[in-house]
Amino acid sequence: MKIHSDFDDIQKDWLNFVDHDVIGTNLRKPILDSWIRCQKRKMNPRSLNRTPSVSEENFKKRLEKNQLLLKTAIPFMVELQEFVNRSGFSTTLTDTEGVILELICDQSILDEAFNKNLVRGSIWNEEQAGTNATGLAIDLQQPIQVIGAEHYYECYHDLTCSAAPIFDESGILIGVLDMTGPKELTYPHTLGMVVAVTKAISRELYIAASNRQIELTNHYLSTLIDSISDGVVAVDVNGKIIGINSNGAKILKTTTFDSFGKNILDIMEGETILDEKGNPLPAEAEKHIITKSNKINCLINRKLILHENGQVAGAVATLKDLNSSKRDKHCRKGTRFTFDDIIGVSSELMRSVHLAQIAAKGSSTVLLQGESGTGKEMFAQAIHNAHQSDKPFIAVNCAGTPESLIESILFGYEEGAFTGASKHGKIGKFELAKGGTIFLDEIGEMPLHVQTVLLRVLQERIIQRIGGTKDIPIDVRVIAATNKNLAEEAQNGKFRQDLYYRLNVLQINIPPLRSRHLDIPVLANYILNEINQEYQKNIEPLRPSTLALLEKYDWPGNVRQFKNAIERAVNFTETNRIDEFFITDFFSSAQHQAVKHHSEKNIKETSIDLKDLELKTIKKALELYPQKTKAAEYLGISRSTLYRKMRFHHLEEFL
């Protein structure tokens, strides 16, 4: 495209057009077309001296919307400005509507830039600023240079502007880069520099989008692998662990965090996945794996990973613990759970599991503290089954037992001890737990007079039945659990301090779900697999967008509430995948429930945020794809669900 440098000829053409409606011969077509559009809008070319600006609130929203563009473009803008330092040029970045998001210029021209309203938030599209390079770059979606009197408004005739569009990874316009300076310094290579920088910005945005896609793919794969019931371990040719799922870590008596990057021989001895020369071992074999803490009988299935030239790069193995079925048979005496049933990979949960595994090796009293729904009884059963699976496990809910009966239930009673008592007397829970474990759930609700008796039992290890005089020795392990802060309860006189000290030998805090968001994808797909088997369904693994919604919520009811939400969504879905509507709908219902230790206000605010996010996403889809079928496909939901959501959010204008 030819660029005029004869300022006088351009000025004459401008005067002839403005004053006499005469079209000159020196005008480029894009410039002339723009002048005609401005004239049809009845824009007075001699009236404007400052372009308008958007409101501060509107500008903040634009900055938030274009964070990625700004983060990518500003370093290039700074570098570009250094080439023209102290030359009177400024560099601007605008959005697709011509609003300046960022301005970089010499200190010496700040006042002049301000006078022309060349500031952040000012609008430089054709409708507001007439013919200019930024506005034309938006309309043409091509680079262009506008010189002197080629600007429609006379107040900009002393400027030259070089602008080029910026496109995202999909080729969609997302912004414009412009360099503006004195018209006397007009050079064609200025536009060339701007074009080179916009291409570099677009390339960076493409790389960033590719990286996000790779991260998303990795997220899919890691979630899928972690949802597998068997253990999965991947190593390189030197035996370094480059991937392990939570079940694999449990089988090998480690954690995903601790094992990553270690050599496989650091956590297991003897034959592993590859031999010393990196050669393949039998594809499938039953082996006795020896870890640092235990001997495990496993079925190992190995598969080599090869380079294109056929050389071994590493291997992946699946581990099936053959002892687990045997353990399951032994842990059915009043229990269901082992440490293998505690699902998660977060460091917060793994620390609690590790402490519980240490506690399981001894016989000291354990105090489990955690909010309702965090899995305190699961921990109690896992501690018991680790070394006492063939012994009785007796659970007592101190909150659900009538105060008048709790003492007799715990310690038993003799014949005729009280009105209505069995004529043969009755054995108590402590005696039933002989040699095993008694689990005192919600011990913070135990009446004070029973606490006094329990303290004596724990100190002397003997009980007396109600109405009896005989001391009965007991050999039981006590595990207590509470959702209260017993230390505070003791200070406030609501719980005996001496009993608290006696119970608090080994204290294990079980983290709430809101503090272990890393566990949500793993837990969600594990629960989904369980429900699929139970209800004979085939629901697909949750999409990242659905998992993001689950991670954003606080889950005041913890794992119990979380499982309820997944099960509800599975039952309501009309397809083979969970519709996000049922997740957000669950949040809306959950905000009306009273949950201990959780503010209703916080729940309501969370729900509102999620609704707003969903509303914006649906509106964006409908604006991009007016056809409802395509919009539903873009959102990953069925068309009927899209219509239901549109009615729910009152989007009647799109119906």
XYZ file of C-alpha atoms in Angstrom, residues 148-497:
350
model
C -1.353 14.257 9.261
C -4.440 15.565 7.450
C -5.575 12.014 6.657
C -7.129 12.199 10.134
C -10.738 13.335 9.821
C -10.558 15.653 12.826
C -8.350 18.715 12.319
C -7.001 18.591 15.863
C -5.005 15.450 14.941
C -3.391 16.817 11.752
C -0.032 17.215 13.486
C 0.168 13.469 14.210
C 1.114 10.280 12.415
C -0.338 7.006 13.690
C 0.756 3.453 12.850
C -1.545 0.671 14.069
C -1.795 -3.100 13.633
C -4.398 -5.580 14.910
C -3.630 -8.303 17.455
C -5.277 -11.702 16.992
C -5.682 -14.555 19.453
C -4.862 -18.214 18.816
C -8.152 -18.643 16.933
C -7.546 -15.677 14.630
C -10.077 -13.480 16.441
C -9.296 -9.768 16.893
C -8.606 -8.977 20.554
C -6.845 -5.620 20.425
C -4.805 -3.034 18.499
C -1.257 -1.748 19.009
C -0.590 1.835 17.894
C 2.417 4.186 17.768
C 1.599 7.882 17.536
C 4.054 10.763 17.074
C 4.775 14.005 15.194
C 3.861 13.835 11.499
C 7.286 15.213 10.559
C 8.774 11.905 11.790
C 6.628 9.784 9.500
C 8.490 6.682 8.309
C 7.083 3.556 6.671
C 9.335 1.392 8.868
C 7.422 2.615 11.958
C 4.428 0.617 10.786
C 6.755 -2.323 10.102
C 7.960 -2.264 13.705
C 4.379 -2.201 15.012
C 3.415 -5.134 12.775
C 6.434 -7.135 13.949
C 5.503 -6.552 17.589
C 1.837 -7.490 17.108
C 2.906 -10.734 15.431
C 5.192 -11.459 18.396
C 2.313 -10.779 20.816
C -0.029 -13.049 18.834
C 2.633 -15.757 18.841
C 2.996 -15.497 22.627
C -0.770 -15.719 23.037
C -0.810 -18.825 20.815
C 1.939 -20.415 22.920
C 0.068 -19.550 26.121
C -3.136 -21.073 24.712
C -1.220 -24.200 23.681
C 0.245 -24.480 27.165
C -3.227 -24.118 28.685
C -4.472 -26.890 26.390
C -1.550 -29.103 27.416
C -2.307 -28.400 31.096
C -5.961 -29.232 30.493
C -5.010 -32.489 28.756
C -2.666 -33.356 31.618
C -5.459 -32.583 34.061
C -7.768 -34.958 32.184
C -5.114 -37.693 32.177
C -4.133 -37.281 35.830
C -7.797 -37.315 36.892
C -8.448 -40.385 34.773
C -5.397 -42.230 36.121
C -6.221 -41.306 39.683
C -9.753 -42.629 39.296
C -8.389 -46.103 38.477
C -8.934 -48.479 41.374
C -5.557 -50.204 40.855
C -2.238 -48.553 41.587
C -0.410 -46.957 38.635
C 3.312 -46.124 38.684
C 5.391 -44.652 35.837
C 9.206 -44.554 35.867
C 11.894 -43.443 33.450
C 14.669 -45.735 32.235
C 16.691 -45.015 35.384
C 13.829 -45.961 37.675
C 12.942 -42.368 38.665
C 9.230 -42.019 39.466
C 7.623 -39.546 37.055
C 4.009 -40.367 37.889
C 2.027 -42.244 40.510
C -1.671 -42.257 41.406
C -3.032 -42.174 44.940
C -3.856 -45.897 44.979
C -0.342 -46.733 43.811
C 1.083 -44.573 46.583
C -1.101 -46.329 49.166
C -0.052 -49.797 47.981
C 3.614 -48.777 48.202
C 3.053 -47.196 51.637
C 4.004 -43.682 50.560
C 2.313 -40.532 49.234
C 2.186 -39.052 45.736
C 4.007 -35.957 47.021
C 6.805 -37.833 48.787
C 7.402 -40.350 45.996
C 7.486 -38.027 42.975
C 11.027 -37.673 41.640
C 12.437 -40.437 43.848
C 13.941 -43.615 42.501
C 11.561 -46.561 42.719
C 14.196 -48.401 44.794
C 13.946 -45.691 47.454
C 10.479 -46.946 48.388
C 10.622 -50.626 47.416
C 13.305 -53.274 47.455
C 14.274 -56.006 45.022
C 12.744 -56.445 41.575
C 10.718 -53.444 40.440
C 9.499 -52.552 36.944
C 12.675 -52.679 34.829
C 15.719 -54.845 35.400
C 19.171 -53.370 35.975
C 19.770 -53.048 32.195
C 16.424 -51.449 31.516
C 15.101 -54.572 29.847
C 11.437 -55.587 30.070
C 10.344 -57.935 32.802
C 7.434 -60.365 32.351
C 4.331 -58.438 31.288
C 2.218 -59.802 34.121
C 3.340 -61.590 37.226
C 2.389 -62.075 40.852
C 5.174 -60.701 43.036
C 5.949 -60.078 46.665
C 6.877 -56.409 46.881
C 8.819 -55.331 49.931
C 8.402 -51.711 50.932
C 10.220 -49.935 53.729
C 7.369 -50.773 56.113
C 5.630 -53.891 54.860
C 5.560 -56.883 52.522
C 2.808 -56.773 49.890
C 1.562 -59.484 47.576
C 0.830 -57.763 44.252
C -0.213 -58.601 40.724
C 2.018 -56.426 38.539
C 1.240 -55.606 34.924
C 4.070 -53.831 33.089
C 4.199 -51.978 29.777
C 7.329 -50.422 28.309
C 7.439 -46.884 26.901
C 9.661 -46.721 23.805
C 11.331 -43.926 21.844
C 10.740 -43.729 18.096
C 14.032 -45.566 17.543
C 12.858 -48.439 19.723
C 14.986 -47.639 22.772
C 13.376 -47.986 26.181
C 12.307 -44.629 27.680
C 10.643 -46.024 30.786
C 7.752 -48.153 31.898
C 4.274 -48.003 33.387
C 3.037 -50.623 35.828
C -0.337 -51.310 37.401
C -0.335 -52.801 40.882
C -3.203 -54.829 42.282
C -2.918 -55.544 45.991
C -3.887 -59.219 46.338
C -4.018 -58.916 50.110
C -6.762 -56.287 49.992
C -9.525 -58.852 49.416
C -8.219 -60.861 52.351
C -8.146 -57.758 54.504
C -11.704 -56.970 53.458
C -12.851 -60.349 54.776
C -11.162 -59.668 58.095
C -12.527 -56.171 58.548
C -16.218 -56.934 58.381
C -16.683 -57.390 62.117
C -18.521 -54.094 62.576
C -16.206 -52.183 60.214
C -15.948 -51.379 56.538
C -12.969 -49.076 56.091
C -9.199 -49.349 55.884
C -6.620 -46.685 55.049
C -7.062 -47.653 51.388
C -10.584 -46.212 51.537
C -9.368 -42.723 52.498
C -9.236 -41.015 49.120
C -7.095 -37.970 48.444
C -3.671 -36.675 47.459
C -3.434 -33.342 49.298
C -0.626 -32.837 51.790
C -3.195 -31.864 54.457
C -5.018 -35.191 54.209
C -1.851 -37.255 53.741
C -0.390 -35.818 56.952
C -3.488 -36.875 58.895
C -3.355 -40.349 57.320
C 0.337 -40.645 58.158
C -0.270 -39.710 61.802
C -3.168 -42.191 61.963
C -0.954 -44.966 60.568
C 1.610 -44.229 63.260
C -1.104 -44.220 65.931
C -2.445 -47.565 64.647
C 0.815 -49.310 65.577
C 0.321 -48.618 69.303
C -2.508 -48.903 71.791
C -2.680 -45.341 73.152
C -5.931 -43.395 73.205
C -6.585 -41.418 70.005
C -8.613 -38.199 69.732
C -9.946 -37.426 66.256
C -10.992 -33.806 65.746
C -12.766 -32.582 62.633
C -15.943 -31.004 61.323
C -19.028 -33.066 60.648
C -18.724 -35.085 57.463
C -14.921 -35.176 57.305
C -14.740 -38.952 57.889
C -13.812 -39.344 61.555
C -15.375 -42.816 61.824
C -13.580 -43.876 58.648
C -10.283 -42.895 60.282
C -11.261 -44.738 63.462
C -12.051 -47.941 61.561
C -8.867 -47.637 59.493
C -6.776 -47.321 62.673
C -8.514 -50.369 64.132
C -8.240 -52.519 60.982
C -4.542 -51.773 60.500
C -3.592 -54.189 63.324
C -6.801 -55.372 65.024
C -9.032 -56.351 62.108
C -9.883 -59.700 63.721
C -10.920 -58.001 66.969
C -14.248 -56.298 67.780
C -14.872 -52.665 66.881
C -17.697 -51.155 68.954
C -19.039 -47.691 68.086
C -21.080 -45.523 70.456
C -22.652 -42.226 69.407
C -22.572 -40.123 72.566
C -24.811 -37.478 71.011
C -27.480 -39.909 69.865
C -27.788 -41.853 73.112
C -30.292 -40.706 75.791
C -28.498 -39.215 78.809
C -30.346 -41.570 81.184
C -29.122 -44.649 79.309
C -25.588 -43.824 78.206
C -23.885 -45.037 81.380
C -25.663 -48.391 81.293
C -24.931 -48.760 77.564
C -21.227 -48.117 78.092
C -20.633 -50.143 81.243
C -23.605 -52.547 81.413
C -25.797 -53.301 84.442
C -26.596 -56.115 86.841
C -29.954 -57.816 87.395
C -32.472 -55.456 89.025
C -30.169 -52.442 88.797
C -33.096 -50.158 87.913
C -36.761 -50.304 86.956
C -37.174 -51.912 83.558
C -33.750 -53.527 83.600
C -33.397 -57.013 82.147
C -33.649 -59.684 84.808
C -30.439 -61.201 83.519
C -28.513 -57.937 83.440
C -26.684 -56.743 80.329
C -23.087 -56.517 79.172
C -21.836 -53.012 78.275
C -20.025 -51.738 75.192
C -16.639 -51.680 76.949
C -16.911 -55.384 77.690
C -18.116 -56.129 74.155
C -14.990 -54.408 72.809
C -12.664 -56.679 74.771
C -9.320 -56.988 73.003
C -10.422 -54.538 70.317
C -11.526 -50.912 69.968
C -14.327 -48.803 71.388
C -15.117 -45.728 69.322
C -16.724 -42.888 71.272
C -18.158 -40.629 68.594
C -19.222 -37.052 69.435
C -17.639 -37.384 72.854
C -18.040 -33.637 73.381
C -21.760 -34.328 73.948
C -21.147 -36.802 76.788
C -22.835 -35.721 80.058
C -20.437 -34.471 82.757
C -21.391 -37.164 85.302
C -20.592 -39.889 82.740
C -17.299 -38.141 81.933
C -16.319 -38.631 85.582
C -16.915 -42.380 85.329
C -15.121 -42.592 81.966
C -12.073 -40.823 83.426
C -11.800 -43.475 86.142
C -12.147 -46.254 83.568
C -9.366 -44.824 81.432
C -7.078 -44.344 84.433
C -7.628 -47.686 86.146
C -8.646 -49.833 83.182
C -11.497 -51.412 85.139
C -15.275 -50.970 85.020
C -18.187 -51.745 87.286
C -21.599 -52.514 85.916
C -24.454 -50.380 87.240
C -25.804 -52.026 90.351
C -22.707 -54.229 90.618
C -19.683 -54.241 92.933
C -17.283 -56.411 90.950
C -14.337 -54.764 89.192
C -14.071 -55.987 85.611
C -10.674 -55.473 83.927
C -10.917 -54.171 80.383
C -8.433 -54.500 77.558
C -9.674 -52.057 74.931
C -8.304 -49.293 72.828
C -10.258 -46.025 73.040
C -10.701 -43.816 69.990
C -12.743 -40.672 70.601
C -14.024 -38.217 68.036
C -15.558 -34.764 68.178
C -16.436 -31.839 65.947
C -15.919 -29.451 68.849
C -12.756 -27.805 70.117
C -12.410 -29.781 73.365
C -9.670 -27.501 74.666
C -12.080 -24.538 74.521
C -14.927 -26.665 75.883
C -12.726 -27.623 78.841
C -11.786 -23.984 79.501
C -15.461 -23.025 79.453
C -16.350 -25.760 81.928
C -18.383 -27.768 79.416
C -15.942 -30.675 79.358
C -13.757 -32.084 82.089
C -10.180 -30.879 81.694
